[in-house]
Amino acid sequence: MSPIRTFIAGLITASIAGPAFAQCLQPAERPSFDVRALQSQLMVLALTCNREDDYNRFVTEHRGVLGSVYTDVQRHFRRAGGQRALDNYITNTANIHSQAGISQGSLFCSNQQTLFPAAILARTRDQLASLSQERQIRHAYEPAQCGTTTPASARAPRAERAAARPAPRPATPRS
């Protein structure tokens, strides 16, 4: 292939891969999204269960981590959708946590009573992210992880096609 064709092929590949890369979640960004989900859950818990003092304490004690996490999330959305996508993410995250509270009814506050103490005791972004994962705090945004391969389920149709092909006929001896 000539150098110009190689260059053009590279540009085409980059133009196809670029948007997909922009939309995916970098491995280092995942903990920040986990912490943002946790913070949203705590905010809903504070408003629903009259625990505003606990929420204010959480925000005060984790001000640095929360600021850094928000910057990470902003940076991701600058790459993947812009300000409107960031605003939608924040709104949708609060909405799913609010809906979860509504669906649990009067049990919501008692079901979540240990979340504030655990969150306040956590000291780092990674500890807060781990708490979010342990408590299975829901996310409103689940893009693909960057650098991951296509899931087997997405490859299954191709494998099924290969399995459905007739087996090659054995060679018959010629006389």
PDB file of C-alpha atoms in Angstrom:
ATOM      1  CA  MET A   1       0.000   0.000   0.000  1.00  0.00           C
ATOM      2  CA  SER A   2       1.320   3.442  -0.874  1.00  0.00           C
ATOM      3  CA  PRO A   3       2.173   5.879   1.935  1.00  0.00           C
ATOM      4  CA  ILE A   4      -0.758   8.149   1.055  1.00  0.00           C
ATOM      5  CA  ARG A   5      -3.201   5.227   1.121  1.00  0.00           C
ATOM      6  CA  THR A   6      -1.781   4.088   4.452  1.00  0.00           C
ATOM      7  CA  PHE A   7      -2.231   7.611   5.801  1.00  0.00           C
ATOM      8  CA  ILE A   8      -5.822   7.821   4.529  1.00  0.00           C
ATOM      9  CA  ALA A   9      -6.619   4.388   5.966  1.00  0.00           C
ATOM     10  CA  GLY A  10      -5.230   5.569   9.312  1.00  0.00           C
ATOM     11  CA  LEU A  11      -7.399   8.696   9.219  1.00  0.00           C
ATOM     12  CA  ILE A  12     -10.490   6.648   8.448  1.00  0.00           C
ATOM     13  CA  THR A  13      -9.706   4.239  11.269  1.00  0.00           C
ATOM     14  CA  ALA A  14      -9.155   7.129  13.689  1.00  0.00           C
ATOM     15  CA  SER A  15     -12.397   8.808  12.644  1.00  0.00           C
ATOM     16  CA  ILE A  16     -14.299   5.593  13.343  1.00  0.00           C
ATOM     17  CA  ALA A  17     -12.480   4.644  16.555  1.00  0.00           C
ATOM     18  CA  GLY A  18     -12.276   8.201  17.937  1.00  0.00           C
ATOM     19  CA  PRO A  19     -15.967   8.653  18.789  1.00  0.00           C
ATOM     20  CA  ALA A  20     -16.197   5.168  20.273  1.00  0.00           C
ATOM     21  CA  PHE A  21     -13.137   5.865  22.429  1.00  0.00           C
ATOM     22  CA  ALA A  22     -14.596   9.198  23.538  1.00  0.00           C
ATOM     23  CA  GLN A  23     -17.803   7.518  24.722  1.00  0.00           C
ATOM     24  CA  CYS A  24     -16.146   4.710  26.665  1.00  0.00           C
ATOM     25  CA  LEU A  25     -15.285   4.890  30.355  1.00  0.00           C
ATOM     26  CA  GLN A  26     -11.583   4.878  31.182  1.00  0.00           C
ATOM     27  CA  PRO A  27     -10.705   2.390  33.958  1.00  0.00           C
ATOM     28  CA  ALA A  28      -9.413   5.267  36.126  1.00  0.00           C
ATOM     29  CA  GLU A  29     -12.771   7.072  35.764  1.00  0.00           C
ATOM     30  CA  ARG A  30     -14.925   4.240  37.124  1.00  0.00           C
ATOM     31  CA  PRO A  31     -14.233   4.954  40.831  1.00  0.00           C
ATOM     32  CA  SER A  32     -15.242   8.589  40.323  1.00  0.00           C
ATOM     33  CA  PHE A  33     -18.579   7.536  38.857  1.00  0.00           C
ATOM     34  CA  ASP A  34     -19.055   5.121  41.762  1.00  0.00           C
ATOM     35  CA  VAL A  35     -18.444   7.944  44.252  1.00  0.00           C
ATOM     36  CA  ARG A  36     -20.829  10.294  42.404  1.00  0.00           C
ATOM     37  CA  ALA A  37     -23.528   7.600  42.560  1.00  0.00           C
ATOM     38  CA  LEU A  38     -22.876   7.179  46.289  1.00  0.00           C
ATOM     39  CA  GLN A  39     -23.057  10.937  46.849  1.00  0.00           C
ATOM     40  CA  SER A  40     -26.363  11.083  44.977  1.00  0.00           C
ATOM     41  CA  GLN A  41     -27.768   8.220  47.053  1.00  0.00           C
ATOM     42  CA  LEU A  42     -26.679  10.007  50.242  1.00  0.00           C
ATOM     43  CA  MET A  43     -28.319  13.237  49.089  1.00  0.00           C
ATOM     44  CA  VAL A  44     -31.630  11.447  48.476  1.00  0.00           C
ATOM     45  CA  LEU A  45     -31.277   9.676  51.820  1.00  0.00           C
ATOM     46  CA  ALA A  46     -30.665  13.003  53.568  1.00  0.00           C
ATOM     47  CA  LEU A  47     -33.703  14.662  52.010  1.00  0.00           C
ATOM     48  CA  THR A  48     -36.022  11.683  52.440  1.00  0.00           C
ATOM     49  CA  CYS A  49     -34.984  10.667  55.956  1.00  0.00           C
ATOM     50  CA  ASN A  50     -34.217  14.085  57.493  1.00  0.00           C
ATOM     51  CA  ARG A  51     -30.488  13.384  57.648  1.00  0.00           C
ATOM     52  CA  GLU A  52     -29.261  16.701  56.267  1.00  0.00           C
ATOM     53  CA  ASP A  53     -26.737  17.067  59.107  1.00  0.00           C
ATOM     54  CA  ASP A  54     -25.172  13.718  58.177  1.00  0.00           C
ATOM     55  CA  TYR A  55     -25.024  14.738  54.511  1.00  0.00           C
ATOM     56  CA  ASN A  56     -23.417  18.077  55.383  1.00  0.00           C
ATOM     57  CA  ARG A  57     -20.847  16.279  57.528  1.00  0.00           C
ATOM     58  CA  PHE A  58     -20.118  13.844  54.677  1.00  0.00           C
ATOM     59  CA  VAL A  59     -19.642  16.688  52.191  1.00  0.00           C
ATOM     60  CA  THR A  60     -17.482  18.684  54.617  1.00  0.00           C
ATOM     61  CA  GLU A  61     -15.232  15.753  55.519  1.00  0.00           C
ATOM     62  CA  HIS A  62     -14.847  14.618  51.903  1.00  0.00           C
ATOM     63  CA  ARG A  63     -14.706  18.019  50.209  1.00  0.00           C
ATOM     64  CA  GLY A  64     -11.372  17.345  48.493  1.00  0.00           C
ATOM     65  CA  VAL A  65     -12.333  13.891  47.239  1.00  0.00           C
ATOM     66  CA  LEU A  66     -15.752  15.062  46.051  1.00  0.00           C
ATOM     67  CA  GLY A  67     -14.210  17.999  44.179  1.00  0.00           C
ATOM     68  CA  SER A  68     -11.687  15.747  42.471  1.00  0.00           C
ATOM     69  CA  VAL A  69     -14.369  13.197  41.601  1.00  0.00           C
ATOM     70  CA  TYR A  70     -16.586  15.880  40.075  1.00  0.00           C
ATOM     71  CA  THR A  71     -13.652  17.124  37.994  1.00  0.00           C
ATOM     72  CA  ASP A  72     -13.088  13.564  36.702  1.00  0.00           C
ATOM     73  CA  VAL A  73     -16.752  13.224  35.751  1.00  0.00           C
ATOM     74  CA  GLN A  74     -16.733  16.644  34.040  1.00  0.00           C
ATOM     75  CA  ARG A  75     -13.611  15.677  32.102  1.00  0.00           C
ATOM     76  CA  HIS A  76     -15.293  12.475  30.933  1.00  0.00           C
ATOM     77  CA  PHE A  77     -18.359  14.337  29.683  1.00  0.00           C
ATOM     78  CA  ARG A  78     -16.248  16.962  27.924  1.00  0.00           C
ATOM     79  CA  ARG A  79     -14.987  14.026  25.885  1.00  0.00           C
ATOM     80  CA  ALA A  80     -18.323  12.190  25.705  1.00  0.00           C
ATOM     81  CA  GLY A  81     -21.317  14.403  25.141  1.00  0.00           C
ATOM     82  CA  GLY A  82     -20.629  17.797  26.649  1.00  0.00           C
ATOM     83  CA  GLN A  83     -22.436  19.842  29.285  1.00  0.00           C
ATOM     84  CA  ARG A  84     -25.909  18.636  28.362  1.00  0.00           C
ATOM     85  CA  ALA A  85     -24.828  14.998  28.824  1.00  0.00           C
ATOM     86  CA  LEU A  86     -23.283  15.894  32.209  1.00  0.00           C
ATOM     87  CA  ASP A  87     -26.474  17.657  33.307  1.00  0.00           C
ATOM     88  CA  ASN A  88     -28.567  14.676  32.178  1.00  0.00           C
ATOM     89  CA  TYR A  89     -26.265  12.296  34.048  1.00  0.00           C
ATOM     90  CA  ILE A  90     -26.608  14.264  37.304  1.00  0.00           C
ATOM     91  CA  THR A  91     -30.400  14.536  36.942  1.00  0.00           C
ATOM     92  CA  ASN A  92     -30.895  10.894  35.950  1.00  0.00           C
ATOM     93  CA  THR A  93     -28.676   9.663  38.775  1.00  0.00           C
ATOM     94  CA  ALA A  94     -30.701  11.606  41.351  1.00  0.00           C
ATOM     95  CA  ASN A  95     -33.930  10.374  39.762  1.00  0.00           C
ATOM     96  CA  ILE A  96     -33.018   6.682  39.942  1.00  0.00           C
ATOM     97  CA  HIS A  97     -32.027   7.042  43.589  1.00  0.00           C
ATOM     98  CA  SER A  98     -35.220   8.915  44.370  1.00  0.00           C
ATOM     99  CA  GLN A  99     -37.277   6.245  42.587  1.00  0.00           C
ATOM    100  CA  ALA A 100     -35.479   3.521  44.558  1.00  0.00           C
ATOM    101  CA  GLY A 101     -36.429   5.334  47.760  1.00  0.00           C
ATOM    102  CA  ILE A 102     -40.037   5.649  46.666  1.00  0.00           C
ATOM    103  CA  SER A 103     -40.225   1.974  45.711  1.00  0.00           C
ATOM    104  CA  GLN A 104     -38.951   0.946  49.166  1.00  0.00           C
ATOM    105  CA  GLY A 105     -41.512   3.169  50.850  1.00  0.00           C
ATOM    106  CA  SER A 106     -41.272   3.389  54.620  1.00  0.00           C
ATOM    107  CA  LEU A 107     -38.439   0.831  54.641  1.00  0.00           C
ATOM    108  CA  PHE A 108     -36.050   3.089  52.712  1.00  0.00           C
ATOM    109  CA  CYS A 109     -34.715   4.968  55.732  1.00  0.00           C
ATOM    110  CA  SER A 110     -34.209   1.849  57.840  1.00  0.00           C
ATOM    111  CA  ASN A 111     -32.675  -0.048  54.893  1.00  0.00           C
ATOM    112  CA  GLN A 112     -30.141   2.739  54.377  1.00  0.00           C
ATOM    113  CA  GLN A 113     -29.445   3.710  58.004  1.00  0.00           C
ATOM    114  CA  THR A 114     -25.843   2.404  58.004  1.00  0.00           C
ATOM    115  CA  LEU A 115     -24.833   4.111  54.749  1.00  0.00           C
ATOM    116  CA  PHE A 116     -23.965   7.505  56.265  1.00  0.00           C
ATOM    117  CA  PRO A 117     -21.695   6.151  59.024  1.00  0.00           C
ATOM    118  CA  ALA A 118     -19.877   3.927  56.523  1.00  0.00           C
ATOM    119  CA  ALA A 119     -19.460   6.786  54.035  1.00  0.00           C
ATOM    120  CA  ILE A 120     -18.205   9.179  56.700  1.00  0.00           C
ATOM    121  CA  LEU A 121     -15.643   6.615  57.910  1.00  0.00           C
ATOM    122  CA  ALA A 122     -14.252   6.066  54.404  1.00  0.00           C
ATOM    123  CA  ARG A 123     -11.242   8.295  53.822  1.00  0.00           C
ATOM    124  CA  THR A 124     -10.246   7.960  50.170  1.00  0.00           C
ATOM    125  CA  ARG A 125     -11.891   7.974  46.769  1.00  0.00           C
ATOM    126  CA  ASP A 126     -11.183   4.261  46.410  1.00  0.00           C
ATOM    127  CA  GLN A 127     -12.743   3.476  49.800  1.00  0.00           C
ATOM    128  CA  LEU A 128     -15.852   5.451  48.861  1.00  0.00           C
ATOM    129  CA  ALA A 129     -15.974   3.726  45.460  1.00  0.00           C
ATOM    130  CA  SER A 130     -15.666   0.329  47.147  1.00  0.00           C
ATOM    131  CA  LEU A 131     -18.522   1.220  49.490  1.00  0.00           C
ATOM    132  CA  SER A 132     -20.633   2.207  46.495  1.00  0.00           C
ATOM    133  CA  GLN A 133     -19.895  -1.126  44.820  1.00  0.00           C
ATOM    134  CA  GLU A 134     -20.465  -3.163  48.004  1.00  0.00           C
ATOM    135  CA  ARG A 135     -23.842  -1.504  48.551  1.00  0.00           C
ATOM    136  CA  GLN A 136     -24.657  -1.896  44.843  1.00  0.00           C
ATOM    137  CA  ILE A 137     -25.483   1.778  44.430  1.00  0.00           C
ATOM    138  CA  ARG A 138     -27.174   2.172  41.059  1.00  0.00           C
ATOM    139  CA  HIS A 139     -25.768   4.155  38.153  1.00  0.00           C
ATOM    140  CA  ALA A 140     -27.679   6.125  35.555  1.00  0.00           C
ATOM    141  CA  TYR A 141     -24.778   5.925  33.108  1.00  0.00           C
ATOM    142  CA  GLU A 142     -23.135   2.674  32.056  1.00  0.00           C
ATOM    143  CA  PRO A 143     -20.929   3.175  29.009  1.00  0.00           C
ATOM    144  CA  ALA A 144     -18.586   0.441  27.847  1.00  0.00           C
ATOM    145  CA  GLN A 145     -15.202   0.262  29.545  1.00  0.00           C
ATOM    146  CA  CYS A 146     -12.405   1.492  27.290  1.00  0.00           C
ATOM    147  CA  GLY A 147     -10.017  -1.187  26.134  1.00  0.00           C
ATOM    148  CA  THR A 148     -12.346  -4.095  26.745  1.00  0.00           C
ATOM    149  CA  THR A 149     -13.018  -6.689  24.139  1.00  0.00           C
ATOM    150  CA  THR A 150     -16.405  -7.375  22.650  1.00  0.00           C
ATOM    151  CA  PRO A 151     -18.448  -9.464  25.065  1.00  0.00           C
ATOM    152  CA  ALA A 152     -18.927 -13.101  24.120  1.00  0.00           C
ATOM    153  CA  SER A 153     -22.672 -12.527  23.879  1.00  0.00           C
ATOM    154  CA  ALA A 154     -22.086 -10.023  21.090  1.00  0.00           C
ATOM    155  CA  ARG A 155     -19.909 -12.532  19.263  1.00  0.00           C
ATOM    156  CA  ALA A 156     -22.358 -15.412  19.671  1.00  0.00           C
ATOM    157  CA  PRO A 157     -24.236 -14.936  16.395  1.00  0.00           C
ATOM    158  CA  ARG A 158     -20.994 -15.348  14.463  1.00  0.00           C
ATOM    159  CA  ALA A 159     -20.150 -18.540  16.378  1.00  0.00           C
ATOM    160  CA  GLU A 160     -23.666 -19.807  15.818  1.00  0.00           C
ATOM    161  CA  ARG A 161     -23.315 -19.202  12.089  1.00  0.00           C
ATOM    162  CA  ALA A 162     -20.072 -21.135  12.065  1.00  0.00           C
ATOM    163  CA  ALA A 163     -21.696 -24.018  13.945  1.00  0.00           C
ATOM    164  CA  ALA A 164     -24.632 -24.027  11.552  1.00  0.00           C
ATOM    165  CA  ARG A 165     -22.452 -24.452   8.472  1.00  0.00           C
ATOM    166  CA  PRO A 166     -22.431 -27.942   7.072  1.00  0.00           C
ATOM    167  CA  ALA A 167     -19.337 -29.936   7.824  1.00  0.00           C
ATOM    168  CA  PRO A 168     -16.952 -30.327   4.890  1.00  0.00           C
ATOM    169  CA  ARG A 169     -17.443 -33.512   2.936  1.00  0.00           C
ATOM    170  CA  PRO A 170     -14.754 -36.087   3.339  1.00  0.00           C
ATOM    171  CA  ALA A 171     -12.611 -36.512   0.287  1.00  0.00           C
ATOM    172  CA  THR A 172     -13.589 -39.473  -1.800  1.00  0.00           C
ATOM    173  CA  PRO A 173     -10.798 -41.620  -3.151  1.00  0.00           C
ATOM    174  CA  ARG A 174     -10.324 -41.406  -6.887  1.00  0.00           C
ATOM    175  CA  SER A 175      -9.784 -44.517  -8.810  1.00  0.00           C
TER     176      SER A 175
END
